[in-house]
PDB file of N, CA and C in Angstrom:
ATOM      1  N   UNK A   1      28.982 -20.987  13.698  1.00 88.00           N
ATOM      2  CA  UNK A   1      29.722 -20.291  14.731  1.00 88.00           C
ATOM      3  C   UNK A   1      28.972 -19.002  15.059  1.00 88.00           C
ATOM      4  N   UNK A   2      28.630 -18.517  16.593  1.00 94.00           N
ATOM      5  CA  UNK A   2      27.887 -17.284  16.947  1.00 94.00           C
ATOM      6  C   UNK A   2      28.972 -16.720  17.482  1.00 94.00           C
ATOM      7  N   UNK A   3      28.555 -15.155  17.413  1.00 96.00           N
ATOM      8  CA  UNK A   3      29.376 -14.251  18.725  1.00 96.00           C
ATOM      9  C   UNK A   3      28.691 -14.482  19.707  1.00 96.00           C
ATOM     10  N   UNK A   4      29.102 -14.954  20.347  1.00 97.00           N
ATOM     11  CA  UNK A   4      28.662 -14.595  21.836  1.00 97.00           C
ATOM     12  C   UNK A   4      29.088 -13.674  22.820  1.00 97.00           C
ATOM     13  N   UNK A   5      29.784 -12.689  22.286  1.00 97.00           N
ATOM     14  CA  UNK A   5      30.291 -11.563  23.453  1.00 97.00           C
ATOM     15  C   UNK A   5      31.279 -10.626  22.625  1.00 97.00           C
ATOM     16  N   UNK A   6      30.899  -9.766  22.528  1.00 98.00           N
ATOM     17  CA  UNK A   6      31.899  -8.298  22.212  1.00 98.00           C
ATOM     18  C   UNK A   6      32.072  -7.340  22.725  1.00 98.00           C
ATOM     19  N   UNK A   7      33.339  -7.221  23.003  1.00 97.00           N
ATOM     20  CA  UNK A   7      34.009  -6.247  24.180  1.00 97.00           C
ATOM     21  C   UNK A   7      34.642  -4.863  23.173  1.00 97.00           C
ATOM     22  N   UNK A   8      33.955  -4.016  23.584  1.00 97.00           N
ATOM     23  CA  UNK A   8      35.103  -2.319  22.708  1.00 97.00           C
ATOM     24  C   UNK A   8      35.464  -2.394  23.942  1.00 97.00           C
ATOM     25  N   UNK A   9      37.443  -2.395  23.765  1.00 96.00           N
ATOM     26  CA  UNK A   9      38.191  -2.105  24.631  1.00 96.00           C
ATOM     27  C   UNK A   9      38.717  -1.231  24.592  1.00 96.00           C
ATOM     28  N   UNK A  10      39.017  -0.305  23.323  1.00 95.00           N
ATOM     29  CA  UNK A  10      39.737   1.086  23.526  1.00 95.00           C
ATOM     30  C   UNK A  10      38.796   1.721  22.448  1.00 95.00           C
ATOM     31  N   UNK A  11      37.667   2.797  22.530  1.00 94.00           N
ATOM     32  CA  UNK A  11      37.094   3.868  21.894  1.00 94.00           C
ATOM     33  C   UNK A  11      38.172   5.339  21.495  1.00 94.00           C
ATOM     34  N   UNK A  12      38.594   5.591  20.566  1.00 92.00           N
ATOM     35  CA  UNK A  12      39.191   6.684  19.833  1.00 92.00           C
ATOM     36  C   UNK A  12      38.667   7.949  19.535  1.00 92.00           C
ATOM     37  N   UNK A  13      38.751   8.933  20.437  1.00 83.00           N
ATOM     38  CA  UNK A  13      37.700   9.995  20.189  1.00 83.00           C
ATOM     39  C   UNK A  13      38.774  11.207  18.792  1.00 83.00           C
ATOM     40  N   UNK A  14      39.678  10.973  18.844  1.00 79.00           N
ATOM     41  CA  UNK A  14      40.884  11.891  17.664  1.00 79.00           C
ATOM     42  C   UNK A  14      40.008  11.396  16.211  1.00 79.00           C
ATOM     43  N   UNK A  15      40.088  12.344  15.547  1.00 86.00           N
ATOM     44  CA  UNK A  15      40.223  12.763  14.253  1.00 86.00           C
ATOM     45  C   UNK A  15      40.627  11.423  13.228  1.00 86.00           C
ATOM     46  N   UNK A  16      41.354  10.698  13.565  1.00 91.00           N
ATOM     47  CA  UNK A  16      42.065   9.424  12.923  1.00 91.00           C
ATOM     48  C   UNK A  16      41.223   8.505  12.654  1.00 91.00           C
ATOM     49  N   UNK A  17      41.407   7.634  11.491  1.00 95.00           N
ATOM     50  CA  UNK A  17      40.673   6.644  10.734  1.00 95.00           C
ATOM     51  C   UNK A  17      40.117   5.269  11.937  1.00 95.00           C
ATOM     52  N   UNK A  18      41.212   5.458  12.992  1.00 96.00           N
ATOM     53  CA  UNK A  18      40.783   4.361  13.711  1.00 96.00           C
ATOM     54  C   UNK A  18      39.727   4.814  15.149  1.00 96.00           C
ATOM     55  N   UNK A  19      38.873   3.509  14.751  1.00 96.00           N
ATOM     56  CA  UNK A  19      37.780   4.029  16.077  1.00 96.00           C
ATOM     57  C   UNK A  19      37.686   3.553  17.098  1.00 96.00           C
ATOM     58  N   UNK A  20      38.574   2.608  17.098  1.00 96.00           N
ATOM     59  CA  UNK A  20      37.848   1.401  18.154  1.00 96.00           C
ATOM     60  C   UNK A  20      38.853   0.497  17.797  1.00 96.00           C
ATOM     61  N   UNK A  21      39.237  -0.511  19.059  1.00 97.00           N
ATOM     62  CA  UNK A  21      39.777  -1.554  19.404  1.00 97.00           C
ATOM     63  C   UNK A  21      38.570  -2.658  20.134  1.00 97.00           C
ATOM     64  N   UNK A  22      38.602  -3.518  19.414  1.00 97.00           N
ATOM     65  CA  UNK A  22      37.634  -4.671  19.974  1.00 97.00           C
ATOM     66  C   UNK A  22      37.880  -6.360  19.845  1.00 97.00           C
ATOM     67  N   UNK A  23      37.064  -6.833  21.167  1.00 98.00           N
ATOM     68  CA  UNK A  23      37.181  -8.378  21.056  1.00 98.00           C
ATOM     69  C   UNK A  23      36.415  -8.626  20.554  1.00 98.00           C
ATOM     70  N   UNK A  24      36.620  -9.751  20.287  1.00 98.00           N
ATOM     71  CA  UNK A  24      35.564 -10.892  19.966  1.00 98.00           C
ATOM     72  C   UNK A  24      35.184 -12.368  20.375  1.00 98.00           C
ATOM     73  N   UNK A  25      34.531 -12.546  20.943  1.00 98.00           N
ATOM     74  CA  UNK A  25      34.611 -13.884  21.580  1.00 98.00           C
ATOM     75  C   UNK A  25      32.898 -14.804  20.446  1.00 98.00           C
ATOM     76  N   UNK A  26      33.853 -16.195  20.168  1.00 96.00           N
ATOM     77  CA  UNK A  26      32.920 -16.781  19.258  1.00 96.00           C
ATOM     78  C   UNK A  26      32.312 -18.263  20.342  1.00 96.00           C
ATOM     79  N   UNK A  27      31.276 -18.513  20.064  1.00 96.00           N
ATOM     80  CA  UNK A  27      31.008 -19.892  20.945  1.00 96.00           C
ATOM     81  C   UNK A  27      31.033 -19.561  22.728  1.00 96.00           C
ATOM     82  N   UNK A  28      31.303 -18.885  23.087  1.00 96.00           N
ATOM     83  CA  UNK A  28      32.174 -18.981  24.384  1.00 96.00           C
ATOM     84  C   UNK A  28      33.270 -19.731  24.031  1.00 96.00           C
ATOM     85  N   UNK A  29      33.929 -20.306  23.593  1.00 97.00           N
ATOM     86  CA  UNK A  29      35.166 -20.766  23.081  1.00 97.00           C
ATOM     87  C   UNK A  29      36.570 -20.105  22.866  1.00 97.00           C
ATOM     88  N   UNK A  30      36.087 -19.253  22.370  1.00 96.00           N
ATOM     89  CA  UNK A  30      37.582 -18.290  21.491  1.00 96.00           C
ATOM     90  C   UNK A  30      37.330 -17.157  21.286  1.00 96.00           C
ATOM     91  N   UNK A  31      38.095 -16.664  21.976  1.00 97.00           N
ATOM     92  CA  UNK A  31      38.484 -15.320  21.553  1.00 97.00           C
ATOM     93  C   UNK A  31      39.536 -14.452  20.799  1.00 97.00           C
ATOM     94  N   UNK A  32      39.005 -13.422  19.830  1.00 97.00           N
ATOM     95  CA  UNK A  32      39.994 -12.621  19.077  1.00 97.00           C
ATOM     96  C   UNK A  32      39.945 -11.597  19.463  1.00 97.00           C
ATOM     97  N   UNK A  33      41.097 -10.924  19.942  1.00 97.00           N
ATOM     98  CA  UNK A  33      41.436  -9.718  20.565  1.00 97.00           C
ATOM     99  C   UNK A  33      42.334  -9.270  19.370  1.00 97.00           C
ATOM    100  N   UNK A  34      42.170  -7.501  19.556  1.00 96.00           N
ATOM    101  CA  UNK A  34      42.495  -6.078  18.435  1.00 96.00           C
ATOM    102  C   UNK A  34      42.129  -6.027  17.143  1.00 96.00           C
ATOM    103  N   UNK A  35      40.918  -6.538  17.090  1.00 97.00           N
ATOM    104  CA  UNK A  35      40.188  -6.087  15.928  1.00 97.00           C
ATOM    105  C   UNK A  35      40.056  -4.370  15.810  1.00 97.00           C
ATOM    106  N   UNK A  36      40.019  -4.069  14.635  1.00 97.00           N
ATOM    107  CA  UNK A  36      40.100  -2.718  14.616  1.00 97.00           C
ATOM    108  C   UNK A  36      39.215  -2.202  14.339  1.00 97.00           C
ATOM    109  N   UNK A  37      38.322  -1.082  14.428  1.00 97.00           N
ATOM    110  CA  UNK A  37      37.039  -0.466  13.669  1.00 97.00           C
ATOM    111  C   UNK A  37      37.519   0.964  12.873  1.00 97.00           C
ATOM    112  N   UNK A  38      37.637   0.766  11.858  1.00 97.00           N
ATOM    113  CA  UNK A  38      38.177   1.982  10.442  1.00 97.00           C
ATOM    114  C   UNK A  38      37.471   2.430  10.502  1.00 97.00           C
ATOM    115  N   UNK A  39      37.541   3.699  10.422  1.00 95.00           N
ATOM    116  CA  UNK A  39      36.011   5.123   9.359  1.00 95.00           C
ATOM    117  C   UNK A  39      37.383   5.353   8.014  1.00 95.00           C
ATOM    118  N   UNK A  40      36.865   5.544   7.045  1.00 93.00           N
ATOM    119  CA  UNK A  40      37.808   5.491   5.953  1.00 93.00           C
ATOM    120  C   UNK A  40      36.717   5.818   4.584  1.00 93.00           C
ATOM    121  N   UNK A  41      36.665   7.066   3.589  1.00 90.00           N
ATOM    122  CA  UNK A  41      35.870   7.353   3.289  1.00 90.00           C
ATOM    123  C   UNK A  41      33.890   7.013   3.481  1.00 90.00           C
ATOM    124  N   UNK A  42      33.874   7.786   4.311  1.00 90.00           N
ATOM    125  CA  UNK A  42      32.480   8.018   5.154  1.00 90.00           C
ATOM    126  C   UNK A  42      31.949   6.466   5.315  1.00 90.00           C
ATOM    127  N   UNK A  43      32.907   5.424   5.381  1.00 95.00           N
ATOM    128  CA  UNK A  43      32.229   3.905   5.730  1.00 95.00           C
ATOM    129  C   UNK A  43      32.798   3.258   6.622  1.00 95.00           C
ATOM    130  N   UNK A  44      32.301   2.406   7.585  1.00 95.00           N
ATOM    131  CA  UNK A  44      33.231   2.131   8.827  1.00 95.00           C
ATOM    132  C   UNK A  44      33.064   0.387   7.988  1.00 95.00           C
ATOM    133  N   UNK A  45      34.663  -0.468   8.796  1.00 96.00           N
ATOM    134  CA  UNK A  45      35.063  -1.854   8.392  1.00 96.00           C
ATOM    135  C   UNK A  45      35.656  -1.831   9.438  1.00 96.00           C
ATOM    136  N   UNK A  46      35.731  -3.285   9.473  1.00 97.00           N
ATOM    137  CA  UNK A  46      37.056  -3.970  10.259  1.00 97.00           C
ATOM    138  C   UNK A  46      38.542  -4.177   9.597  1.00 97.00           C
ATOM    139  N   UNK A  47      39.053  -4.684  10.764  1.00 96.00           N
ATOM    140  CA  UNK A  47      40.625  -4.655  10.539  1.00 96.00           C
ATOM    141  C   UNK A  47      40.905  -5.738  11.661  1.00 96.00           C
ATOM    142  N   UNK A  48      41.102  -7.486  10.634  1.00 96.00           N
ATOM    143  CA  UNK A  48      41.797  -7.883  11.222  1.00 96.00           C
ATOM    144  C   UNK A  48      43.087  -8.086  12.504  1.00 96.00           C
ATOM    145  N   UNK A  49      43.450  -8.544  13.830  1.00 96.00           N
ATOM    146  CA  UNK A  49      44.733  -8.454  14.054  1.00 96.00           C
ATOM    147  C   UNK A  49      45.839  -8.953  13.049  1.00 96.00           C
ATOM    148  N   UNK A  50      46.732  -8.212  12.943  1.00 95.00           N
ATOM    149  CA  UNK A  50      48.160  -9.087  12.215  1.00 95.00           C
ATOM    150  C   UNK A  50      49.569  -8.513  13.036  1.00 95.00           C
ATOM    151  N   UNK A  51      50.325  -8.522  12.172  1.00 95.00           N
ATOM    152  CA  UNK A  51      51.395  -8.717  12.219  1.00 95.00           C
ATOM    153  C   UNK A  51      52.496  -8.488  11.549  1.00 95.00           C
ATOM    154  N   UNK A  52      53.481  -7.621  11.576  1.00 95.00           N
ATOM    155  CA  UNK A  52      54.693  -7.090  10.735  1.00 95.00           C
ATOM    156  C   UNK A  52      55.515  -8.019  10.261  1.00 95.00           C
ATOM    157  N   UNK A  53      56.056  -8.425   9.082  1.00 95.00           N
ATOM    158  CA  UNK A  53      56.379  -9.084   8.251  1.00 95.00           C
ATOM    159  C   UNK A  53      57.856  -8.822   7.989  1.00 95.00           C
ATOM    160  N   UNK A  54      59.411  -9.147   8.030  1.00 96.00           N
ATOM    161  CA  UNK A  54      60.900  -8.668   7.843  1.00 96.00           C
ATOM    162  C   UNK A  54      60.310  -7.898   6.704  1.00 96.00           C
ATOM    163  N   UNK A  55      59.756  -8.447   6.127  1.00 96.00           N
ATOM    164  CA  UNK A  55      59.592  -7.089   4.414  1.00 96.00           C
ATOM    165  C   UNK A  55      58.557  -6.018   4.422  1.00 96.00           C
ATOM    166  N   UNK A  56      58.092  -5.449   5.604  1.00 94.00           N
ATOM    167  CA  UNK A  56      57.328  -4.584   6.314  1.00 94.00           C
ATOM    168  C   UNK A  56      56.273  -4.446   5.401  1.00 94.00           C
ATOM    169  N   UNK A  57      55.648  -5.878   5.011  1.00 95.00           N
ATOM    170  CA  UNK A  57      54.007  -5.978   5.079  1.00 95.00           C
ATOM    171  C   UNK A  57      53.853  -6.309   6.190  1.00 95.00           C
ATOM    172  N   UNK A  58      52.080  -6.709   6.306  1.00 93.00           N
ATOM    173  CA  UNK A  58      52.037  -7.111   7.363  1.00 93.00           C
ATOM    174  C   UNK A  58      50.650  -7.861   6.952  1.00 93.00           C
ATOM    175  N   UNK A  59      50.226  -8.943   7.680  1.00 95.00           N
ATOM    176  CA  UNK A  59      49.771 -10.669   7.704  1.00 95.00           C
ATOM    177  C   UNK A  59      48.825 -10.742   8.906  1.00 95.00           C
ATOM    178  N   UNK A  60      47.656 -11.060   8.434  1.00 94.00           N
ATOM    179  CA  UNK A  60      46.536 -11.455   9.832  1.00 94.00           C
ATOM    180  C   UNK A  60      46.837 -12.332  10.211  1.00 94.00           C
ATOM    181  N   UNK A  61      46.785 -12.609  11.512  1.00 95.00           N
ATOM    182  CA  UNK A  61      47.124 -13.362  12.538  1.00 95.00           C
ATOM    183  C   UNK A  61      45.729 -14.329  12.413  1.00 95.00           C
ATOM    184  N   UNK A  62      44.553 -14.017  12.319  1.00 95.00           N
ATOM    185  CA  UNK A  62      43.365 -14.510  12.233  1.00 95.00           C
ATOM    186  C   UNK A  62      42.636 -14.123  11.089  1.00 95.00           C
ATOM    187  N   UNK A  63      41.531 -14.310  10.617  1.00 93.00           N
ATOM    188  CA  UNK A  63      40.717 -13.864   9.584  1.00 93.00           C
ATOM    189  C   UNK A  63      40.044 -15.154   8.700  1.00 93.00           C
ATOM    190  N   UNK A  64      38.348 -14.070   8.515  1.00 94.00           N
ATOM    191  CA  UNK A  64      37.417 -15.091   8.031  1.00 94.00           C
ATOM    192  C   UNK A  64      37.887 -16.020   7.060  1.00 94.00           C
ATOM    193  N   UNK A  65      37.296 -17.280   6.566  1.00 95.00           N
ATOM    194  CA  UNK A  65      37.428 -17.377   5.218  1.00 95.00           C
ATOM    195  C   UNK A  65      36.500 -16.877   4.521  1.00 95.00           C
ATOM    196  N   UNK A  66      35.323 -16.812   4.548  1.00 96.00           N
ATOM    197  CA  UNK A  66      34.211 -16.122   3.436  1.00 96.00           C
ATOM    198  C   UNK A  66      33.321 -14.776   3.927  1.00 96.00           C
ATOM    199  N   UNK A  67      33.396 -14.433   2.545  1.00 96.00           N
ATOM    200  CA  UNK A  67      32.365 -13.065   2.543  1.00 96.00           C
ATOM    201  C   UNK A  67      31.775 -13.101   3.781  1.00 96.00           C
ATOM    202  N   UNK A  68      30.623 -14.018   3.628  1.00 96.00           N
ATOM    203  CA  UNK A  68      29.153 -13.988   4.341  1.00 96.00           C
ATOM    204  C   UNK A  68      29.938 -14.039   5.996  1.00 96.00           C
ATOM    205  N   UNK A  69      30.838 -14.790   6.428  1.00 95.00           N
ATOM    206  CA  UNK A  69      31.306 -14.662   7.812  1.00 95.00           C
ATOM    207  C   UNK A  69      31.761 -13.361   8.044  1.00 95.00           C
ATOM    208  N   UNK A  70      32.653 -12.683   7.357  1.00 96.00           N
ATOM    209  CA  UNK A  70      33.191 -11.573   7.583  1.00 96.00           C
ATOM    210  C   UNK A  70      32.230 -10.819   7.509  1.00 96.00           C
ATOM    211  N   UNK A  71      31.257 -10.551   6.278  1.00 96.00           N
ATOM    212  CA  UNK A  71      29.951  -9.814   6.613  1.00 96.00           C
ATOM    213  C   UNK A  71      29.454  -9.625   8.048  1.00 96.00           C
ATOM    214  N   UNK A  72      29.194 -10.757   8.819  1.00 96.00           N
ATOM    215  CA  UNK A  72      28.196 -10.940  10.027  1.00 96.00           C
ATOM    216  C   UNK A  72      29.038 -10.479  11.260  1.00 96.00           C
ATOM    217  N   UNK A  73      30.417 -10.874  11.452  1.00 97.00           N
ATOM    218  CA  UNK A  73      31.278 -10.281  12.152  1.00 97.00           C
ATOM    219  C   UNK A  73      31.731  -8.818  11.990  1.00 97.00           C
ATOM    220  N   UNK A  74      31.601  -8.533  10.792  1.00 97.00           N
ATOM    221  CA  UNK A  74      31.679  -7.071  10.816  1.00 97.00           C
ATOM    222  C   UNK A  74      30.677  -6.172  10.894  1.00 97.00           C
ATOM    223  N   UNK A  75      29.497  -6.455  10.741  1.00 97.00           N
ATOM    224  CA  UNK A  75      28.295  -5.920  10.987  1.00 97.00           C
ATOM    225  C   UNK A  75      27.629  -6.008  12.453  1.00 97.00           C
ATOM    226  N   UNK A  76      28.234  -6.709  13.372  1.00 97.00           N
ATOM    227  CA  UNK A  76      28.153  -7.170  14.625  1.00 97.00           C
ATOM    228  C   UNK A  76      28.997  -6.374  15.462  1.00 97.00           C
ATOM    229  N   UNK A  77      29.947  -6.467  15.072  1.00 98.00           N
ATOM    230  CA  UNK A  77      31.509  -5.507  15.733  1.00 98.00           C
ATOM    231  C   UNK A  77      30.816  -4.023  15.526  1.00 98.00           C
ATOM    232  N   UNK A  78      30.434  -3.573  14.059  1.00 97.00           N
ATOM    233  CA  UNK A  78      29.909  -1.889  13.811  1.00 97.00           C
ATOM    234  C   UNK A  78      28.753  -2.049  14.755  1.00 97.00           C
ATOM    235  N   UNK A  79      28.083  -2.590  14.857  1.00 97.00           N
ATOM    236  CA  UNK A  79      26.885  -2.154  15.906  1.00 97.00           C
ATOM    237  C   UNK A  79      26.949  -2.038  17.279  1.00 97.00           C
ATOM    238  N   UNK A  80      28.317  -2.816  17.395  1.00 97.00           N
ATOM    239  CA  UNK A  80      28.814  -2.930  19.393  1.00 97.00           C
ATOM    240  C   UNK A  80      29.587  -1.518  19.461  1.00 97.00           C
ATOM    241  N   UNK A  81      29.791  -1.057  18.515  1.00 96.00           N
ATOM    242  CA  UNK A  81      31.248   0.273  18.439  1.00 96.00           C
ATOM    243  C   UNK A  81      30.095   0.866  18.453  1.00 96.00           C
ATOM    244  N   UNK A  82      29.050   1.327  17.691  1.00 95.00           N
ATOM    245  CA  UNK A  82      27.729   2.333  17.547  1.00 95.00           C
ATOM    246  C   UNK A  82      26.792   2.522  18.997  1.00 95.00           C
ATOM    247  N   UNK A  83      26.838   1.539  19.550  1.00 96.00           N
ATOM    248  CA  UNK A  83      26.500   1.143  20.682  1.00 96.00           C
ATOM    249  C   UNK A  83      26.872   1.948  21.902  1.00 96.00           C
ATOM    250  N   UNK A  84      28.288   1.282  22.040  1.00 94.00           N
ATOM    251  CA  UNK A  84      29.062   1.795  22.816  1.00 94.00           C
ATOM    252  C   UNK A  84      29.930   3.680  22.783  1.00 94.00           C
ATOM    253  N   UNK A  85      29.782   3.987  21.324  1.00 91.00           N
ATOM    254  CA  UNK A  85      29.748   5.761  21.235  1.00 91.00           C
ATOM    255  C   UNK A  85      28.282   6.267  21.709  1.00 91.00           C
ATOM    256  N   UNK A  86      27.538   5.782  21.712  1.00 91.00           N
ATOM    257  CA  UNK A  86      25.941   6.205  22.141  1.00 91.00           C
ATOM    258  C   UNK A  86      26.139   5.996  23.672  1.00 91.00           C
ATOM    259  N   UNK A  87      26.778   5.096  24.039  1.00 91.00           N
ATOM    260  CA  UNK A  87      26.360   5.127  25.577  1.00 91.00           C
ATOM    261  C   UNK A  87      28.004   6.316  25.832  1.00 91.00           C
ATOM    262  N   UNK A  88      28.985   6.207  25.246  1.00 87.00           N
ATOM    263  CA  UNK A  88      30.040   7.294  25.808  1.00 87.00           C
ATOM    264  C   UNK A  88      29.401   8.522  26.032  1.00 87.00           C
ATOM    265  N   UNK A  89      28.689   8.941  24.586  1.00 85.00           N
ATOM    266  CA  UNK A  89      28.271  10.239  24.269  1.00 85.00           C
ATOM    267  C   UNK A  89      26.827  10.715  25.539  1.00 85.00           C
ATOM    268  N   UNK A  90      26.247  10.084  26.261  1.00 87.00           N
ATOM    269  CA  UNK A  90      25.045   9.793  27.034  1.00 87.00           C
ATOM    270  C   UNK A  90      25.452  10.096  28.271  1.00 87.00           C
ATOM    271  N   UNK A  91      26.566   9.168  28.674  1.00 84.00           N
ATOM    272  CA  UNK A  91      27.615   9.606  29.880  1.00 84.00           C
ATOM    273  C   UNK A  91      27.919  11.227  29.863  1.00 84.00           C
ATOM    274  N   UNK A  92      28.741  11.386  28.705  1.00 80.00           N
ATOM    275  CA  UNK A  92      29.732  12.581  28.763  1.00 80.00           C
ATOM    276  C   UNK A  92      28.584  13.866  29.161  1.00 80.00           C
ATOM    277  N   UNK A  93      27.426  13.445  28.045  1.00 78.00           N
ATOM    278  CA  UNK A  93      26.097  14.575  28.239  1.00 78.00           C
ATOM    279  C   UNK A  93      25.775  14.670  29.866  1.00 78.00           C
ATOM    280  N   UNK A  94      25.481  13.598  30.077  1.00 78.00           N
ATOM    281  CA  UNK A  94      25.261  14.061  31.733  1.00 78.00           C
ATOM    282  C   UNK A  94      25.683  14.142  32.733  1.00 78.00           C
ATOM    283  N   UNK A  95      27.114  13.844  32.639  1.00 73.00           N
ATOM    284  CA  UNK A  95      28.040  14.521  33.074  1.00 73.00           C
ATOM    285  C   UNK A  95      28.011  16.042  33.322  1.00 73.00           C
ATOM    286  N   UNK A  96      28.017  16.586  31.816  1.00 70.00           N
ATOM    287  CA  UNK A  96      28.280  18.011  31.657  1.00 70.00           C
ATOM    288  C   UNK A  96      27.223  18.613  32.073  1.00 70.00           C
ATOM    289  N   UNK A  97      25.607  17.894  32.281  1.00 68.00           N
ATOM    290  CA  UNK A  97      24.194  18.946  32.651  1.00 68.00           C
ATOM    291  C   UNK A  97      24.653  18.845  34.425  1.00 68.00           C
ATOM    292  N   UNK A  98      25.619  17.783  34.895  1.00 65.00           N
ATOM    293  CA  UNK A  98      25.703  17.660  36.344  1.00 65.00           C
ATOM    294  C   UNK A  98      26.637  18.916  36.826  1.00 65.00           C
ATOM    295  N   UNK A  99      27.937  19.227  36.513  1.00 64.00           N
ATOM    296  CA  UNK A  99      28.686  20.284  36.416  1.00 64.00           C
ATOM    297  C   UNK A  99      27.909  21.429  36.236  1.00 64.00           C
ATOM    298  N   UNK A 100      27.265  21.780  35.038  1.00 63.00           N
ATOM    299  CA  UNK A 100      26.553  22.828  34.835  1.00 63.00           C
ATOM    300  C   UNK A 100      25.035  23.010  35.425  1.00 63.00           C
ATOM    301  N   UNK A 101      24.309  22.258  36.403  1.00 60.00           N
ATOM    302  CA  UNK A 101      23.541  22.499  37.191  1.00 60.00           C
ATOM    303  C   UNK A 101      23.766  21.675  38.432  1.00 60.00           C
ATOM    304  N   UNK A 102      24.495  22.305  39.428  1.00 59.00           N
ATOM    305  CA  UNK A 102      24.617  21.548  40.413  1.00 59.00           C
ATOM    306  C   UNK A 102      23.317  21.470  41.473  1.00 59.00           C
ATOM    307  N   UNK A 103      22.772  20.183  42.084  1.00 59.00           N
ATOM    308  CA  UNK A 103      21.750  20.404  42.933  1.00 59.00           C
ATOM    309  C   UNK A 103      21.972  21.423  44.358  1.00 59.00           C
TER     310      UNK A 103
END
């Protein structure tokens, strides 16, 4: 199974553990939407979608079965989130040299 397409749909610029909201689309086939991207002592992971439970756990809706998959999907997802703060941060910069030197 390949990714074939990853979408960051909501980037988190606050202070909070969460960074990122992202798809995932495998095969062109299927897609998993609200994967999460954690920073959580100085290491970023994923976060399954799930789901609240009457006994307020809560249960992935989806998720790998093995290491090595979750490895590659999560190392795929951190590089589209790394990606995509590099191109926010690139924007915002020249943005601000446009404001502050107008032609």
């Amino acid at each position: 199974m390949q990714i074939t397409d990853i979408k960051i749909r909501k980037l988190f610029e606050a202070e909070g553990p969460m960074k990122a909201i992202v798809s995932v689309t495998f095969d062109g086939q299927l897609a998993v939407h609200d994967i999460k991207v954690i920073n959580a002592r100085d290491k970023f992971f994923i976060v399954m979608p799930s789901r609240k439970n009457p006994d307020e756990t809560y249960r992935d809706i989806v998720h790998p079965i093995n290491a090595q998959f979750r490895g590659m999907v999560e190392n795929a997802v951190i590089a589209a989130y790394e990606a995509a703060l590099a191109e926010a941060e690139a924007a915002a910069s020249a943005e601000t040299e446009a404001v502050e030197d107008p032609i």
